[in-house]
Amino acid sequence: MPATQKPMRYGHTEGHTEVCFDDSGSYIVTCGSDGDVRMWEDLDDDDPKSVNVGEKAFSCALKNGKLVTAVSNNTVQVYTFPEGVPDGILTRFTTNANHVVFNGGGNKIAAGSSDFLVKVVDVMDNGQQQTFRGHDAPVLSLSFDPKDIFLASASCDGTVRVWNISDQTCAVSWPILQKSNDVVNAKSICRLAWQPKTGKLLAVPVEKSVKLYRRETWSNPFDLSDSSISQTLNIVTWSPCGQYLAAGAINGLIVVWNVETKDCMERVKHEKGYAVCGLAWHPTCSRICYTDVEGNLGVLENVCDLSGKVLSNKVSSRVEKDYNDLFDGDDTSSAGDFLNDNAVEIPSFSKGIINEDDDNDDLMAADHDLGDDENSVDVTMLKADLSHKEERDDDQARSIHNLPLIKPQRPFYDGPMPTPRQKPFQSSSTPLHLSHRFMVWNSVGIIRCYNDDQDSAIDVEFHDTSIHHATHLSNAFNYTMGTLSHEAILLACESADELASKLHCLHFSSWDSSKEWIVDMPQNEDIEAICLGLGWAAAATTALLLRLFTIGGVQKEVFCLPGPVVSMAGHGEQLCIVYHRGTGLDGDQCLGVQLLELGRKKKQVLHGDPLPLTRKSYLTWLGFSAEGTPCYVDSEGCVRMLNRGLGNTWTPVCNMREHCKGKSDHYWVVGIHENPQQLRCIPCKGSRFPPTLPRPAVAILPFKLPYCQTSTEKGQMEEQFWHSVLFHNYLDYLAKNGYDYEESIKNQAVKEQQELLMKMLALSCKLEREFRCVELADLMTQNAVHLAIKYASRSRKLILAQKLSELAAEKAAELAETQSEEEKEEDFRERLNAGYRNTTTEWSRPRVRSQVEDAEDREDTVSEEKPESHNHGQNLFQSANSSDTPALKSGAVSSSSQGRVNPFKVVNSKEPAASANSTRSANILDSMNKSSRKSTSFNRVENNEKSPVIKPLIPKPRSKQASAVSYFQKRTPQTDKTEEVKENPKSSSSDAPAVCLQNSENQRPKTGFQMWLEENRSQILSDNPDISDEADIIKEGMVRFRVLSAEERKAWTNKARGETASDGAEAKKRKRVVGEICEPENQEDTAKENLDLSKKQKALNLTTNQKLSAFAFKQE
């Protein structure tokens, strides 16, 4: 099995980093250029114990509970392990010590310095020192002989020396290294090593190979190399058994050899190619830890773990042979099937044999030496003993193959393993074992907890000091949970000794003098999670109960949880609970989520639905956005948000791992905002959570939906469109639940979405994807569809324009049907409410308001566009972005007498037109006209006072919208005319405008199709008696009108235009009458006006595109 390389993690700042294990292998100890020594329980330890030993730490060694470090103040210091308490200075140099090592017994250390000296110091008595002089340059590395006879050293002078420790003399010197003037300039740090236990060989990394020197004879019997090594080797280390040798290169390559066979067993490349400067072999396991010059820490698992695999194969083959003996020759195939079906159970009986062989192999490897002495064993003898042992094992296996009852006694499970359940936690809090920790950090403020030997306190800080001033609380009850809102501070603790679990609330927004209350939980019931909402508090307990309280301390409902709670969050009236639905498998958590609304109408939105998580991840944050949308984050950095517009599903909106520089870096979420769109979090380098001091800085990450091909223009616009839709769903939720919000935000969002759809439609049109254009148009509003029709006709996409026209008619019919149903429902509710009123005045109020609204509907007119003879090539997207719309005075309604109207445009009017302070809501795409045209859409007048994000919704008066389908119905002269008014600034009377509204009428211009439909309506109804809906009549009329020849359609169009011109002259007259407050005009002005109008009329030769546009009820 090849070695498994785990992802590297951040350990120290950039610079030389070393690593070693403690005696038991329980801790990984590292030191780096940041001056810290860190003690890791494992590579995944996010909170290693850290001891600062100086400005820089160059080397460290650990043995017998003593930690020795070489630091930048030219000293070698000793600390207790694992406490990290300083225990004195062992020795000093005139410059930095570069390397320190322990001897085998752990009673002496050797240190080499840049002042060319090597010292050996007794750990218990630093007065006993030995100094070795002879090197002519800084010392690079040292290694003790396991028998404490020799000491090997490498230096920048290019030599490797072996010293006799007793008399401090140099036994041998090899000039095999490249010379340099300092350690930082050395090509290799040349970390040499003696073979463990016997010390038969000394391994020295030289260039691209490892030279091995035999003890005492100091000969070089062989070198170890490999074709994969392309750069200089930096460091070597032996396995504890002395059978394997690992080496690290300056290009990040790690190679492992079997010294006996000289075979290369493992080749592992650093994930980023950094130089390996630290290498340590686990004292008992097949694991290697390594560090690089960038301060990163990595682990290799299952290094050279081949014995178990080979023996397992042998045992399996023997078992298969024994089972085959149970069957006759004709049943060979069935025996094979039996083995295949029960492959999981076969190893159960042979596991003991495997373990026994492993133990024996370890003993052989430990006793086997390459040298010849009194303890050496010949290889051929070992092979012979091994063959005899295998024969004995075969006999043993044959003797027990007929004992199948052994299997149930030792069951062997090889299926998916259950995942340990995640413990409950508070969002935006740091681990409990820290003495200084965050209890919560949210959008309201920060709660810090300090647990020192002298004091235990809680500090509360508010981001907005106008809410409340900072507070300091004593932590006598050892509170471990806390949360914060604009109304209160909520704390909780677990039970201890005879004290019950407590819930403590500081209601600082209370208007009375009593601002605190405490509730004790029942016996044997501990609080595991808490949260606050608007006027309520909640606590989940170990009894699988959720207890609700008012913010003043009144106990409310208590209900059961489906499983152990993981985390809770509250916002407004919403409560979100995540719990364990079951036991996960293969590293996955099995979580469920409930979402409840605790307002006057209590309801459950999510009924324990499964909570989606990334594979092999767990929940790290749960909360709401500032606008009230539930969100959560998993340990892989994936942020998900509830999509209320898609059946309350979860949509990933950000992957924080994409913003991390290193694999060990994380982001700690503190808040999410939808307007503006911000993911507020704290970057944590090499950890999952920040320290309390210094105060961490908050970063803002962007949201990005995981759409495909976002590097292309199409993918970018698709992501932007659905991004806008998702992050504005909260507006619909606020409106549905009776909260007020800023209408301008929604209007801007709709405008942005429609512009993106138009751009995507234009792109699809250029790519000849007309079917895709119709799909995009289906997502548009009616006004945007009209622009799409115009764009298609100008692009000579006749079929596309026809399909879009049909789509526009369908949308108009659906809108009319929806409006009629809404009006019926509103009328029914008004009648129902009227039945409960007692006084005559109250009974008559709805009818009065209805009469005002009816008069208001008669005053509204649809905006008309003036014909444009130039700039036909102007981009339609400029018109979509145009905001050149004049603001009309309150109560004034004007209309153009030229051009055709948009039959599908709907103008809303929610207040009486004569009101000076009225506010009008306009369709956001009414302004999507060319800048040279004057739009008459009503602009909404915004209030100067900005309303809060959430407040109770004020009931608004009922408004009626003009039906698009009724445009085509037959009208009397009174219904076919709309009223126009020009406001007289000199007039202060309200009676005169009222008279003008009754008498000034202008007939709406018609198209050729409308005139044809009016004359042929009876024929259509007689041919299709089953048609009763006006929309069906229009569709049938469209089909028949298309069948007409081009000349006939042109004749109808010219006929309609002729009538429009004459109607325009009459409109001019009426407008002037209205301008003079309905006084008669003299005949000369009328004649002049008619003369000017006749000059403007020209014969138009219509092209095919123009006719198609006219057919689409829009004039070119």
PDB file of N, CA and C in Angstrom, residues 72-115:
ATOM      1  N   SER A  72      17.086  32.561  19.111  1.00  0.00           N
ATOM      2  CA  SER A  72      17.863  33.615  18.460  1.00  0.00           C
ATOM      3  C   SER A  72      18.681  34.464  19.415  1.00  0.00           C
ATOM      4  N   ASN A  73      18.550  34.287  20.730  1.00  0.00           N
ATOM      5  CA  ASN A  73      19.370  35.060  21.670  1.00  0.00           C
ATOM      6  C   ASN A  73      20.658  34.318  22.021  1.00  0.00           C
ATOM      7  N   ASN A  74      21.069  33.373  21.145  1.00  0.00           N
ATOM      8  CA  ASN A  74      22.332  32.645  21.254  1.00  0.00           C
ATOM      9  C   ASN A  74      22.362  31.678  22.428  1.00  0.00           C
ATOM     10  N   THR A  75      21.187  31.261  22.892  1.00  0.00           N
ATOM     11  CA  THR A  75      21.126  30.338  24.027  1.00  0.00           C
ATOM     12  C   THR A  75      20.420  29.046  23.633  1.00  0.00           C
ATOM     13  N   VAL A  76      20.683  28.026  24.446  1.00  0.00           N
ATOM     14  CA  VAL A  76      19.960  26.759  24.363  1.00  0.00           C
ATOM     15  C   VAL A  76      19.187  26.622  25.665  1.00  0.00           C
ATOM     16  N   GLN A  77      17.858  26.626  25.570  1.00  0.00           N
ATOM     17  CA  GLN A  77      17.009  26.637  26.746  1.00  0.00           C
ATOM     18  C   GLN A  77      16.275  25.316  26.876  1.00  0.00           C
ATOM     19  N   VAL A  78      15.861  25.004  28.092  1.00  0.00           N
ATOM     20  CA  VAL A  78      15.123  23.771  28.356  1.00  0.00           C
ATOM     21  C   VAL A  78      13.790  24.133  29.000  1.00  0.00           C
ATOM     22  N   TYR A  79      12.740  23.388  28.630  1.00  0.00           N
ATOM     23  CA  TYR A  79      11.383  23.581  29.135  1.00  0.00           C
ATOM     24  C   TYR A  79      10.827  22.229  29.550  1.00  0.00           C
ATOM     25  N   THR A  80       9.876  22.267  30.469  1.00  0.00           N
ATOM     26  CA  THR A  80       9.171  21.035  30.823  1.00  0.00           C
ATOM     27  C   THR A  80       8.138  20.719  29.757  1.00  0.00           C
ATOM     28  N   PHE A  81       7.885  19.432  29.580  1.00  0.00           N
ATOM     29  CA  PHE A  81       6.913  19.013  28.569  1.00  0.00           C
ATOM     30  C   PHE A  81       5.871  18.121  29.228  1.00  0.00           C
ATOM     31  N   PRO A  82       4.581  18.309  28.965  1.00  0.00           N
ATOM     32  CA  PRO A  82       4.008  19.228  27.955  1.00  0.00           C
ATOM     33  C   PRO A  82       3.609  20.588  28.526  1.00  0.00           C
ATOM     34  N   GLU A  83       3.977  20.882  29.790  1.00  0.00           N
ATOM     35  CA  GLU A  83       3.533  22.131  30.401  1.00  0.00           C
ATOM     36  C   GLU A  83       4.130  23.347  29.704  1.00  0.00           C
ATOM     37  N   GLY A  84       5.379  23.232  29.217  1.00  0.00           N
ATOM     38  CA  GLY A  84       6.027  24.350  28.562  1.00  0.00           C
ATOM     39  C   GLY A  84       6.565  25.383  29.536  1.00  0.00           C
ATOM     40  N   VAL A  85       6.878  24.967  30.762  1.00  0.00           N
ATOM     41  CA  VAL A  85       7.399  25.885  31.770  1.00  0.00           C
ATOM     42  C   VAL A  85       8.915  25.981  31.603  1.00  0.00           C
ATOM     43  N   PRO A  86       9.473  27.192  31.534  1.00  0.00           N
ATOM     44  CA  PRO A  86      10.937  27.321  31.399  1.00  0.00           C
ATOM     45  C   PRO A  86      11.659  26.646  32.559  1.00  0.00           C
ATOM     46  N   ASP A  87      12.754  25.944  32.241  1.00  0.00           N
ATOM     47  CA  ASP A  87      13.500  25.185  33.240  1.00  0.00           C
ATOM     48  C   ASP A  87      14.982  25.541  33.214  1.00  0.00           C
ATOM     49  N   GLY A  88      15.310  26.677  32.640  1.00  0.00           N
ATOM     50  CA  GLY A  88      16.685  27.136  32.689  1.00  0.00           C
ATOM     51  C   GLY A  88      17.356  27.177  31.327  1.00  0.00           C
ATOM     52  N   ILE A  89      18.594  27.698  31.325  1.00  0.00           N
ATOM     53  CA  ILE A  89      19.416  27.788  30.118  1.00  0.00           C
ATOM     54  C   ILE A  89      20.546  26.777  30.247  1.00  0.00           C
ATOM     55  N   LEU A  90      20.723  25.942  29.234  1.00  0.00           N
ATOM     56  CA  LEU A  90      21.750  24.906  29.282  1.00  0.00           C
ATOM     57  C   LEU A  90      23.115  25.452  28.898  1.00  0.00           C
ATOM     58  N   THR A  91      23.188  26.250  27.829  1.00  0.00           N
ATOM     59  CA  THR A  91      24.470  26.779  27.392  1.00  0.00           C
ATOM     60  C   THR A  91      24.246  28.004  26.524  1.00  0.00           C
ATOM     61  N   ARG A  92      25.346  28.732  26.287  1.00  0.00           N
ATOM     62  CA  ARG A  92      25.313  29.925  25.463  1.00  0.00           C
ATOM     63  C   ARG A  92      26.406  29.855  24.412  1.00  0.00           C
ATOM     64  N   PHE A  93      26.145  30.543  23.301  1.00  0.00           N
ATOM     65  CA  PHE A  93      27.128  30.696  22.240  1.00  0.00           C
ATOM     66  C   PHE A  93      27.288  32.180  21.941  1.00  0.00           C
ATOM     67  N   THR A  94      28.280  32.496  21.130  1.00  0.00           N
ATOM     68  CA  THR A  94      28.444  33.895  20.729  1.00  0.00           C
ATOM     69  C   THR A  94      27.543  34.249  19.548  1.00  0.00           C
ATOM     70  N   THR A  95      27.044  33.254  18.835  1.00  0.00           N
ATOM     71  CA  THR A  95      26.061  33.458  17.753  1.00  0.00           C
ATOM     72  C   THR A  95      24.952  32.425  17.904  1.00  0.00           C
ATOM     73  N   ASN A  96      24.101  32.352  16.920  1.00  0.00           N
ATOM     74  CA  ASN A  96      22.945  31.465  17.004  1.00  0.00           C
ATOM     75  C   ASN A  96      23.355  30.002  16.986  1.00  0.00           C
ATOM     76  N   ALA A  97      22.664  29.207  17.790  1.00  0.00           N
ATOM     77  CA  ALA A  97      22.802  27.755  17.712  1.00  0.00           C
ATOM     78  C   ALA A  97      21.895  27.263  16.587  1.00  0.00           C
ATOM     79  N   ASN A  98      22.423  26.413  15.711  1.00  0.00           N
ATOM     80  CA  ASN A  98      21.676  25.985  14.522  1.00  0.00           C
ATOM     81  C   ASN A  98      20.969  24.648  14.684  1.00  0.00           C
ATOM     82  N   HIS A  99      21.476  23.795  15.588  1.00  0.00           N
ATOM     83  CA  HIS A  99      20.889  22.469  15.714  1.00  0.00           C
ATOM     84  C   HIS A  99      21.147  21.937  17.116  1.00  0.00           C
ATOM     85  N   VAL A 100      20.131  21.291  17.707  1.00  0.00           N
ATOM     86  CA  VAL A 100      20.274  20.611  18.999  1.00  0.00           C
ATOM     87  C   VAL A 100      19.683  19.219  18.871  1.00  0.00           C
ATOM     88  N   VAL A 101      20.333  18.230  19.524  1.00  0.00           N
ATOM     89  CA  VAL A 101      19.852  16.841  19.518  1.00  0.00           C
ATOM     90  C   VAL A 101      20.083  16.227  20.882  1.00  0.00           C
ATOM     91  N   PHE A 102      19.230  15.265  21.225  1.00  0.00           N
ATOM     92  CA  PHE A 102      19.396  14.469  22.439  1.00  0.00           C
ATOM     93  C   PHE A 102      20.182  13.209  22.107  1.00  0.00           C
ATOM     94  N   ASN A 103      20.866  12.660  23.138  1.00  0.00           N
ATOM     95  CA  ASN A 103      21.442  11.329  22.982  1.00  0.00           C
ATOM     96  C   ASN A 103      20.379  10.282  23.247  1.00  0.00           C
ATOM     97  N   GLY A 104      20.726   9.014  23.115  1.00  0.00           N
ATOM     98  CA  GLY A 104      19.741   7.950  23.271  1.00  0.00           C
ATOM     99  C   GLY A 104      19.134   7.891  24.643  1.00  0.00           C
ATOM    100  N   GLY A 105      19.913   8.170  25.677  1.00  0.00           N
ATOM    101  CA  GLY A 105      19.383   8.103  27.024  1.00  0.00           C
ATOM    102  C   GLY A 105      18.642   9.342  27.452  1.00  0.00           C
ATOM    103  N   GLY A 106      18.767  10.417  26.734  1.00  0.00           N
ATOM    104  CA  GLY A 106      18.062  11.642  27.057  1.00  0.00           C
ATOM    105  C   GLY A 106      18.693  12.446  28.165  1.00  0.00           C
ATOM    106  N   ASN A 107      19.934  12.107  28.574  1.00  0.00           N
ATOM    107  CA  ASN A 107      20.591  12.836  29.653  1.00  0.00           C
ATOM    108  C   ASN A 107      21.579  13.873  29.142  1.00  0.00           C
ATOM    109  N   LYS A 108      21.880  13.880  27.843  1.00  0.00           N
ATOM    110  CA  LYS A 108      22.803  14.844  27.263  1.00  0.00           C
ATOM    111  C   LYS A 108      22.210  15.436  25.986  1.00  0.00           C
ATOM    112  N   ILE A 109      22.625  16.652  25.706  1.00  0.00           N
ATOM    113  CA  ILE A 109      22.271  17.271  24.434  1.00  0.00           C
ATOM    114  C   ILE A 109      23.549  17.754  23.767  1.00  0.00           C
ATOM    115  N   ALA A 110      23.498  17.788  22.430  1.00  0.00           N
ATOM    116  CA  ALA A 110      24.591  18.349  21.644  1.00  0.00           C
ATOM    117  C   ALA A 110      24.042  19.526  20.860  1.00  0.00           C
ATOM    118  N   ALA A 111      24.799  20.607  20.798  1.00  0.00           N
ATOM    119  CA  ALA A 111      24.373  21.812  20.095  1.00  0.00           C
ATOM    120  C   ALA A 111      25.514  22.310  19.229  1.00  0.00           C
ATOM    121  N   GLY A 112      25.196  22.678  17.981  1.00  0.00           N
ATOM    122  CA  GLY A 112      26.178  23.239  17.065  1.00  0.00           C
ATOM    123  C   GLY A 112      25.809  24.666  16.712  1.00  0.00           C
ATOM    124  N   SER A 113      26.797  25.537  16.653  1.00  0.00           N
ATOM    125  CA  SER A 113      26.538  26.961  16.502  1.00  0.00           C
ATOM    126  C   SER A 113      27.241  27.520  15.271  1.00  0.00           C
ATOM    127  N   SER A 114      26.864  28.751  14.937  1.00  0.00           N
ATOM    128  CA  SER A 114      27.505  29.442  13.818  1.00  0.00           C
ATOM    129  C   SER A 114      28.872  29.999  14.188  1.00  0.00           C
ATOM    130  N   ASP A 115      29.287  29.876  15.469  1.00  0.00           N
ATOM    131  CA  ASP A 115      30.638  30.285  15.855  1.00  0.00           C
ATOM    132  C   ASP A 115      31.631  29.126  15.748  1.00  0.00           C
TER     133      ASP A 115
END
